Coordinates of C-alpha atoms in Angstrom, one line a residue:
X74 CA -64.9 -2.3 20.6
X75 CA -63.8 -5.4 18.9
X76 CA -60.6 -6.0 20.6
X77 CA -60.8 -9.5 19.3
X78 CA -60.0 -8.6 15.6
X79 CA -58.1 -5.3 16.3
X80 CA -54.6 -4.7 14.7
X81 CA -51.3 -4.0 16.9
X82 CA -49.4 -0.8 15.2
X83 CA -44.8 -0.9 16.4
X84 CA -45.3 2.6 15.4
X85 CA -41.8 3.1 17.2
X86 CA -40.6 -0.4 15.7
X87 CA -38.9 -3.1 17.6
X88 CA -35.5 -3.8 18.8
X89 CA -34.1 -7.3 20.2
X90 CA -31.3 -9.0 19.7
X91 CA -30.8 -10.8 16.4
X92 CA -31.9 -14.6 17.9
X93 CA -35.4 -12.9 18.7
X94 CA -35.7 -12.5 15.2
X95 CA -34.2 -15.7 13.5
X96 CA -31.8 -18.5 14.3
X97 CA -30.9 -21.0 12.0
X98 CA -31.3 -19.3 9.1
X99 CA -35.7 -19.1 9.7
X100 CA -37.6 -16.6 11.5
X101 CA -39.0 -16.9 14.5
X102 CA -42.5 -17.5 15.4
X103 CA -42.6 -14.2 17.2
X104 CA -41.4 -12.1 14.7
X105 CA -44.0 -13.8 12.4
X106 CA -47.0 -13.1 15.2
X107 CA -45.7 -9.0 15.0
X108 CA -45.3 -9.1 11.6
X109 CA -49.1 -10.6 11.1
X110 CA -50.1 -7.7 13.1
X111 CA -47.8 -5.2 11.6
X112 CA -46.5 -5.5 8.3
X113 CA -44.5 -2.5 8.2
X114 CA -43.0 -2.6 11.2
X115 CA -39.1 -1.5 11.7
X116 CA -37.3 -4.0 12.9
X117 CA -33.7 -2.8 15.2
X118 CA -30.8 -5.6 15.6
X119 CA -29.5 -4.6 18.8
X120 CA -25.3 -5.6 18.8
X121 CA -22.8 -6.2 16.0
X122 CA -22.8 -8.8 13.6
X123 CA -19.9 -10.5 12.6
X124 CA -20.3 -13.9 11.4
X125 CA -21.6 -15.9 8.5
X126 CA -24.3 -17.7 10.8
X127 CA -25.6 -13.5 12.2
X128 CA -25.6 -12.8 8.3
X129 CA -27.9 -16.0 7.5
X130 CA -30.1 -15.4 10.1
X131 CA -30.4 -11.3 9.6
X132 CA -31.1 -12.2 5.3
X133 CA -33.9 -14.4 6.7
X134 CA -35.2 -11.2 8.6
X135 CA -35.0 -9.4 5.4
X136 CA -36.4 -12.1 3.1
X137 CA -39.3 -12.1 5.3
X138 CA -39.8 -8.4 4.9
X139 CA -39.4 -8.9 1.4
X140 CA -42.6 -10.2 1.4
X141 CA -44.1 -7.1 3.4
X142 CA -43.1 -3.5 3.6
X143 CA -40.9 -3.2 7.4
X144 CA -37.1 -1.7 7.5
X145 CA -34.1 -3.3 8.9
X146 CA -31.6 -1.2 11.3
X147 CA -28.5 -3.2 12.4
X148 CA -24.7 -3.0 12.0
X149 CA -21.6 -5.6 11.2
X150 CA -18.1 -5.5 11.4
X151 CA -15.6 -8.2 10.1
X152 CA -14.1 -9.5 7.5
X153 CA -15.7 -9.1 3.4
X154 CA -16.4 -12.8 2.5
X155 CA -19.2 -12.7 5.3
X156 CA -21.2 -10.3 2.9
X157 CA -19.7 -11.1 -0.8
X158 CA -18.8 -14.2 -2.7
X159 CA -15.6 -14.1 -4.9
X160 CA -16.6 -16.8 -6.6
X161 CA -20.2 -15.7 -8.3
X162 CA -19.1 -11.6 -7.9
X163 CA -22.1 -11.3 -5.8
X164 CA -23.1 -10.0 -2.8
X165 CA -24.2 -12.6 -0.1
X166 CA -25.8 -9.9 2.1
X167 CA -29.7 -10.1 1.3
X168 CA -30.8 -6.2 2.5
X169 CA -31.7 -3.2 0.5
X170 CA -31.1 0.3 0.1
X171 CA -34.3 0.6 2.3
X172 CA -32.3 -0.6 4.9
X173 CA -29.9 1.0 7.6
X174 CA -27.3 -1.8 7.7
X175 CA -24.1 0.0 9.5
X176 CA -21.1 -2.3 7.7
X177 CA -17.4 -1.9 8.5
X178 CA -15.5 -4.2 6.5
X179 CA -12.0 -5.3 8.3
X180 CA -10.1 -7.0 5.5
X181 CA -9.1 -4.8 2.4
X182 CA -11.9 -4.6 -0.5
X183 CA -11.8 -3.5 -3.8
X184 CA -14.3 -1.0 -5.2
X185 CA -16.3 -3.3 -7.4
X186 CA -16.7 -5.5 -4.0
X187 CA -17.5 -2.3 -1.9
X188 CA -20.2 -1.3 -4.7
X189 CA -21.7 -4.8 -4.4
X190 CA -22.1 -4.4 -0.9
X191 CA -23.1 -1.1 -0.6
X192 CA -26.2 -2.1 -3.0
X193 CA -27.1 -4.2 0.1
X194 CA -27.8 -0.9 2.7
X195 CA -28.8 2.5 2.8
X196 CA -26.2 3.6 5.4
X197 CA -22.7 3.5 5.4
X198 CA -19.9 1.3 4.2
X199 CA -16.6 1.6 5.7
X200 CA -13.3 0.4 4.5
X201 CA -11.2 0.3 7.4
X202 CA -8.5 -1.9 5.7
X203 CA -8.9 0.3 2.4
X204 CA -9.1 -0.6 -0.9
X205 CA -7.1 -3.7 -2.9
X206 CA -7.4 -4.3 -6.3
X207 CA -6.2 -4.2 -9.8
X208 CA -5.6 -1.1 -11.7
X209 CA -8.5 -1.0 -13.6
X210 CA -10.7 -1.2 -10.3
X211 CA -9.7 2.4 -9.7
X212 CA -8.9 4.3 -13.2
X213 CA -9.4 3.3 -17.2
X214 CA -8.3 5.7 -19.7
X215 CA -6.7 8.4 -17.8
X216 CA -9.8 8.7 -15.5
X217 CA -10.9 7.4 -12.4
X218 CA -13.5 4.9 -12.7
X219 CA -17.3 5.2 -11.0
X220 CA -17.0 2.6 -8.5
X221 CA -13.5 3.7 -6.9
X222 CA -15.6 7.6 -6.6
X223 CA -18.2 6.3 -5.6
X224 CA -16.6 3.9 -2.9
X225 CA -14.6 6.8 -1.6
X226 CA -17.7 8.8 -0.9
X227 CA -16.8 7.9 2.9
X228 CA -13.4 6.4 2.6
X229 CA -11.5 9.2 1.6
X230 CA -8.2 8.7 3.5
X231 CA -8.4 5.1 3.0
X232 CA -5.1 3.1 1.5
X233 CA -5.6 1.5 -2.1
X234 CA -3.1 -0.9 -2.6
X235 CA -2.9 -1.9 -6.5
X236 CA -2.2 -5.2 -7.2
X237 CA 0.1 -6.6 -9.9
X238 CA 3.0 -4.7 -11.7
X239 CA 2.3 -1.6 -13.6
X240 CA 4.1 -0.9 -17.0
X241 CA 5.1 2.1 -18.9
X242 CA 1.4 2.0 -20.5
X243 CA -0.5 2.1 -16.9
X244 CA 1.3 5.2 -15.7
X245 CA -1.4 7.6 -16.8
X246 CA -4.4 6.0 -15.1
X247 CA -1.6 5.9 -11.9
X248 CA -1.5 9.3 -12.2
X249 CA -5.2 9.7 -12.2
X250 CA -5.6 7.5 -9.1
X251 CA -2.7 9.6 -7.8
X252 CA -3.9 13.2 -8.3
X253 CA -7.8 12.3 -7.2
X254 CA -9.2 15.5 -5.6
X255 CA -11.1 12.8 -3.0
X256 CA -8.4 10.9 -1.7
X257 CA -6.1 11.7 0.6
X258 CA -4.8 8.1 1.4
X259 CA -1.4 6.4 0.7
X260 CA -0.9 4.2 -2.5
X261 CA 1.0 1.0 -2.6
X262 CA 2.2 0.0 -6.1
X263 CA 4.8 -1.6 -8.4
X264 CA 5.8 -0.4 -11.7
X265 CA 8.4 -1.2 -14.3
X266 CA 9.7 0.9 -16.9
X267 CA 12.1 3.0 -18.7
X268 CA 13.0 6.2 -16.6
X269 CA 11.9 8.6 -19.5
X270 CA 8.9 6.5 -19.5
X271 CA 7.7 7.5 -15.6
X272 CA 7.4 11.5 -16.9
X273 CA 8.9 11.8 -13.5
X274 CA 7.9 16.0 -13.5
X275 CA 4.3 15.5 -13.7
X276 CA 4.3 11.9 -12.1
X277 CA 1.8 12.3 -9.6
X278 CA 2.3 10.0 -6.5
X279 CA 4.4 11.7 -3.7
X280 CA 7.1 10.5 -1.0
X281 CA 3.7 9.6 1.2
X282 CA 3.1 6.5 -1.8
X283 CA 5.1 3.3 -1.1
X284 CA 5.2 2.4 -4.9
X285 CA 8.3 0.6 -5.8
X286 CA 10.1 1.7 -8.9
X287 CA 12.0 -0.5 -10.9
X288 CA 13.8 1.6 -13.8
X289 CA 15.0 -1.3 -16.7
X290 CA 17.0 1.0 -18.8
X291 CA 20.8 1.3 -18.1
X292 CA 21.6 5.0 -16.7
X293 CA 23.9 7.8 -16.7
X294 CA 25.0 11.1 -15.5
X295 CA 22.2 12.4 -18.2
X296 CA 19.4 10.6 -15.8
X297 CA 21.1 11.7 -12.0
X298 CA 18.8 14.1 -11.9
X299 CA 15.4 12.7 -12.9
X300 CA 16.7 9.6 -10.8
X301 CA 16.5 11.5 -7.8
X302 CA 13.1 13.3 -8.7
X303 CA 11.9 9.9 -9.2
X304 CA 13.1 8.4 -5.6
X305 CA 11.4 12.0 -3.9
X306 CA 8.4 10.7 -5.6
X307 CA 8.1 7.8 -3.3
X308 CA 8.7 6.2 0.2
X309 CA 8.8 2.7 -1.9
X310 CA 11.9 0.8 -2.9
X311 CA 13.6 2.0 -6.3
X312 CA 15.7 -0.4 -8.1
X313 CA 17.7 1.2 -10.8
X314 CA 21.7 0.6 -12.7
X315 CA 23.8 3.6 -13.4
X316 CA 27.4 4.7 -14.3
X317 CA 28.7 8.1 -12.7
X318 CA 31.1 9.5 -10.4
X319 CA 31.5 8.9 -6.9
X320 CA 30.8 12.6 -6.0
X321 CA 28.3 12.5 -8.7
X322 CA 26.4 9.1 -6.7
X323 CA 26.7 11.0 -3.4
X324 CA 24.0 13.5 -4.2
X325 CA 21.9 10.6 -5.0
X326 CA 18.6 10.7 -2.6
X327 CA 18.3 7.1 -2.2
X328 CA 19.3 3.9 0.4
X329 CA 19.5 1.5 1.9
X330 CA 15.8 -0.2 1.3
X331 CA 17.0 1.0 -2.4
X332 CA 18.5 -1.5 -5.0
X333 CA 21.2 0.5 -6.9
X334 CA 23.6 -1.0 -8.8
X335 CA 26.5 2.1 -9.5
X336 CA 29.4 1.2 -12.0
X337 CA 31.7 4.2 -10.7
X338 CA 33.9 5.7 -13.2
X339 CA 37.0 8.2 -13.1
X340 CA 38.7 8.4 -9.6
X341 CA 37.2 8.5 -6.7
X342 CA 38.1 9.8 -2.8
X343 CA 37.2 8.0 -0.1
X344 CA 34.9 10.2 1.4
X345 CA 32.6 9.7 -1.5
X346 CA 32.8 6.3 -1.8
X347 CA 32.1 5.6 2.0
X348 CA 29.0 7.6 1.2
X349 CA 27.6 6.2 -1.9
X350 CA 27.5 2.8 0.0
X351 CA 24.7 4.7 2.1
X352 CA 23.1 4.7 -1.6
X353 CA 21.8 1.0 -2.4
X354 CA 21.0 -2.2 0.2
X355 CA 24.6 -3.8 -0.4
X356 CA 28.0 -2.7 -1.2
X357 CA 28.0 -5.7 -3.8
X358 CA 25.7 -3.6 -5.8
X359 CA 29.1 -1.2 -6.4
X360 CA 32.2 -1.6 -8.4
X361 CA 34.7 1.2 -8.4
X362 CA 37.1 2.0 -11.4
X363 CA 39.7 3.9 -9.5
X364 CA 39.9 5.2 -6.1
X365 CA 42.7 8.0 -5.1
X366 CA 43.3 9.7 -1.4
X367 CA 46.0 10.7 1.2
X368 CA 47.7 8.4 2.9
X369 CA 45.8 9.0 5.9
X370 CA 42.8 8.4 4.6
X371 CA 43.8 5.3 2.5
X372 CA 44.7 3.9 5.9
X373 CA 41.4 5.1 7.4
X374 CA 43.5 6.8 10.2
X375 CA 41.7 10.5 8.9
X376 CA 38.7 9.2 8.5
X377 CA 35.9 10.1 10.9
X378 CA 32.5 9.0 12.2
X379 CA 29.6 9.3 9.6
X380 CA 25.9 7.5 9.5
X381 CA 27.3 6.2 6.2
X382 CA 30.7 4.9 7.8
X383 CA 28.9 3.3 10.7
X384 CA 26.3 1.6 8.3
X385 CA 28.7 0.1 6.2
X386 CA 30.3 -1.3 9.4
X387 CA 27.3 -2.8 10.7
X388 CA 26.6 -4.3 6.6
X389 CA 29.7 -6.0 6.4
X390 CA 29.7 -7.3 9.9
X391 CA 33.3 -5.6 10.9
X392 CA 34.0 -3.0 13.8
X393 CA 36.9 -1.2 12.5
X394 CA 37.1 1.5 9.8
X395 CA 40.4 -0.3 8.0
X396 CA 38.3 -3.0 8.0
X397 CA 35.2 -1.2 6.9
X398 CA 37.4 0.4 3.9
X399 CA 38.8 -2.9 2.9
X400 CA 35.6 -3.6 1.5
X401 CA 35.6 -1.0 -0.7
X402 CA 38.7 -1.8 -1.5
X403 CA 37.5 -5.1 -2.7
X404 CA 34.9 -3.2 -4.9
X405 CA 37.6 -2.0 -6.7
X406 CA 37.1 -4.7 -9.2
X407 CA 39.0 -3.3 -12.6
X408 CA 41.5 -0.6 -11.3
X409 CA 43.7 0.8 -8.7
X410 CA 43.6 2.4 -5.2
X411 CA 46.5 5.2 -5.4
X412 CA 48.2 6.9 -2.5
X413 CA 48.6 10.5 -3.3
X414 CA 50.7 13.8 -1.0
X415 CA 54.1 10.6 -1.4
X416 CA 55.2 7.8 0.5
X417 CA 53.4 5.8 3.0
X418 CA 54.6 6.9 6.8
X419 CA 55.1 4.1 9.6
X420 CA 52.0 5.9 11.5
X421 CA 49.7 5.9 8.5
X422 CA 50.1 2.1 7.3
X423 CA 47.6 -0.6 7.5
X424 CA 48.9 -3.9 9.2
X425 CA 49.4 -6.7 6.4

C-alpha cells in the first residue's frame, strides 16, 4: 500500500475553534494541509461569533472553500453592521446558502437588510430586536412586500417599528402590515391625518400597536364616537382638538399620555369637569365656557375621592381639592362658574 501518496477523507468533518481555522483575516496552514487532503471537508466553528475581526477571519474560511467544495457550520450573535454595510446595501458576511451559519441579529433590522443576510446562510436568521424600517420595507400598494414575508418566515412575533410619519395616503399599506396573517408582533408607528381619513372601522392595528395618532382636522360632537374607536385602536399617544360637552368629553377613552385639546361648550358640573382632565396630558389643554353646581360642590366640600380628582392634584402640584378645583376654575377662560340650590352658607364657602 502506498501510504506515501494516500488521501485523508474528514468524512465526519472537523470542528475547532475559529483561530484553528484563520486569524487575521488568512487561513491557517493547518486548515490548508486538511484541505489539500480533503477538499470537501465540513468545517464546524465551535463558539459564537460576535465581532467584526470573528467575521473576517470566518469569510476567509469561506473564501478558501470557495475555491473547493467543503461546508461551513457556525453561529453569531450581535449587532447587524458586523454582517451588512449601510453604506454599499451589501452584505459583509462572505457564506452561502450551502452553509449552516446560525445568525441572531441583536439590534433592529429591516427586511431588505435581513434578506441580504439571509443570502449569506442556509440556516436561520433571527431578529431578536425585530424589524425597523420605512413603510415601504414592509407593504407597497395595499400588499405586503416579499422581503418583510419572507423575513418573517421565522420572526413571526417580532416588533416592526416603521420609521417616519405616515399620511392619509399610507394608511392602506398600514393596514396590510397590520392585518398580516404571519405576524403576530406589536407595530410602532406615526401617522397624521384627517379623522375621516384613518377609516377608523376597518383600520386594522389594535390597542396591542403603539402608533401615535395625530388627527389635524378640528372636531366635534359628530366625530366623539369615531374618536374613541380610534384611541381603542391603539396603546400609542393620540393627539386630537375638539369642541363638546363636559359630560359629552367624559365618555372619551383617552388620557393622560393623550394630547387633547377640548373647547367645552354649554354648562358644565363639576363632576364632569374633574373627569375630563383625566382626558389629555395637561389641564392647559381645556378651556371651559361655563361651569354650574351646588354650593357644596363649588366649594369642593361634596366632592369625593376619584383617580381623576387625585391625578389632577398630583398635575397641578396642590394637595387640596379647593385647590385642585381652582384650577379648573382658571380654565374657565370666557364664562362664569354659577352657584345653583341659592345662597352660599358660612360652611360651604371657600376662604378668600
Amino acid at each position: 500500500t502506498d501510504t506515501d501518496n494516500a488521501a485523508i477523507q474528514f468524512s465526519a468533518g472537523i470542528s475547532d475553534s475559529l483561530s484553528a481555522y484563520a486569524t487575521s483575516g488568512e487561513t491557517t496552514t493547518n486548515l490548508n494541509n486538511i484541505i489539500t487532503e480533503d477538499t470537501d471537508v465540513a468545517a464546524t466553528v465551535t463558539g459564537t461569533l460576535s465581532t467584526a475581526q470573528n467575521i473576517t477571519d470566518l469569510n476567509a474560511l469561506a473564501t478558501k472553500f470557495d475555491d473547493h467544495s467543503g461546508t461551513i457550520v457556525a453561529t453569531f450573535s450581535g449587532t447587524k453592521d458586523k454582517l451588512y454595510n449601510s453604506s454599499s446595501s451589501a452584505a459583509i458576511l462572505g457564506t452561502g446558502t450551502g452553509d449552516t451559519i446560525g445568525i441572531t441579529i441583536s439590534d433592529a433590522v429591516s427586511p431588505s437588510e435581513w434578506v441580504a443576510i439571509k443570502a449569506k446562510t442556509g440556516s436561520t436568521v433571527t431578529a431578536s430586536a425585530g424589524f425597523s424600517g420605512a413603510l415601504s420595507q414592509y407593504a407597497a400598494g395595499g400588499f405586503t412586500a416579499l422581503n418583510f414575508r419572507n423575513a418573517l418566515a421565522n420572526n413571526g412575533s417580532a416588533a416592526v417599528t416603521i420609521t417616519g410619519t405616515l399620511g392619509a395616503s399610507d394608511i392602506a399599506n398600514l393596514n396590510a402590515v397590520a392585518s398580516y396573517g404571519s405576524h403576530s408582533g406589536a407595530i410602532t408607528a406615526s401617522v397624521s391625518a384627517k379623522l375621516s381619513e384613518y377609516g377608523v372601522d376597518s383600520l386594522s392595528i389594535t390597542s396591542s400597536d403603539a402608533v401615535a395618532v395625530e388627527v389635524t382636522d378640528a372636531l366635534t360632537n359628530a366625530n366623539l364616537a369615531d374618536l374613541i374607536t380610534l384611541k381603542g385602536k391603539t396603546s400609542g399617544k393620540v393627539t386630537a382638538s375638539i369642541t363638546d360637552t363636559a359630560n359629552n368629553l367624559s365618555g372619551l377613552n383617552t388620557g393622560s399620555g393623550d394630547e387633547i385639546t377640548m373647547s367645552v361648550s354649554g354648562t358644565s358640573d363639576i363632576a364632569d369637569s374633574i373627569v375630563i382632565t383625566g382626558k389629555t396630558d395637561a389641564i392647559s389643554r381645556i378651556t371651559i365656557a361655563k361651569i354650574s353646581d351646588t354650593q357644596g360642590n363649588i366649594s369642593g366640600n361634596d366632592v369625593g375621592s376619584s383617580a381623576s380628582l387625585t391625578a389632577l392634584k398630583t398635575q397641578l402640584g396642590v394637595s387640596t381639592t379647593a385647590d385642585a378645583l381652582d384650577g379648573i376654575y382658571d380654565r374657565v377662560t370666557y364664562g362664569t362658574v354659577e352657584l345653583t340650590g341659592g345662597a352660599v352658607t358660612v360652611d360651604n364657602a371657600i376662604p378668600i
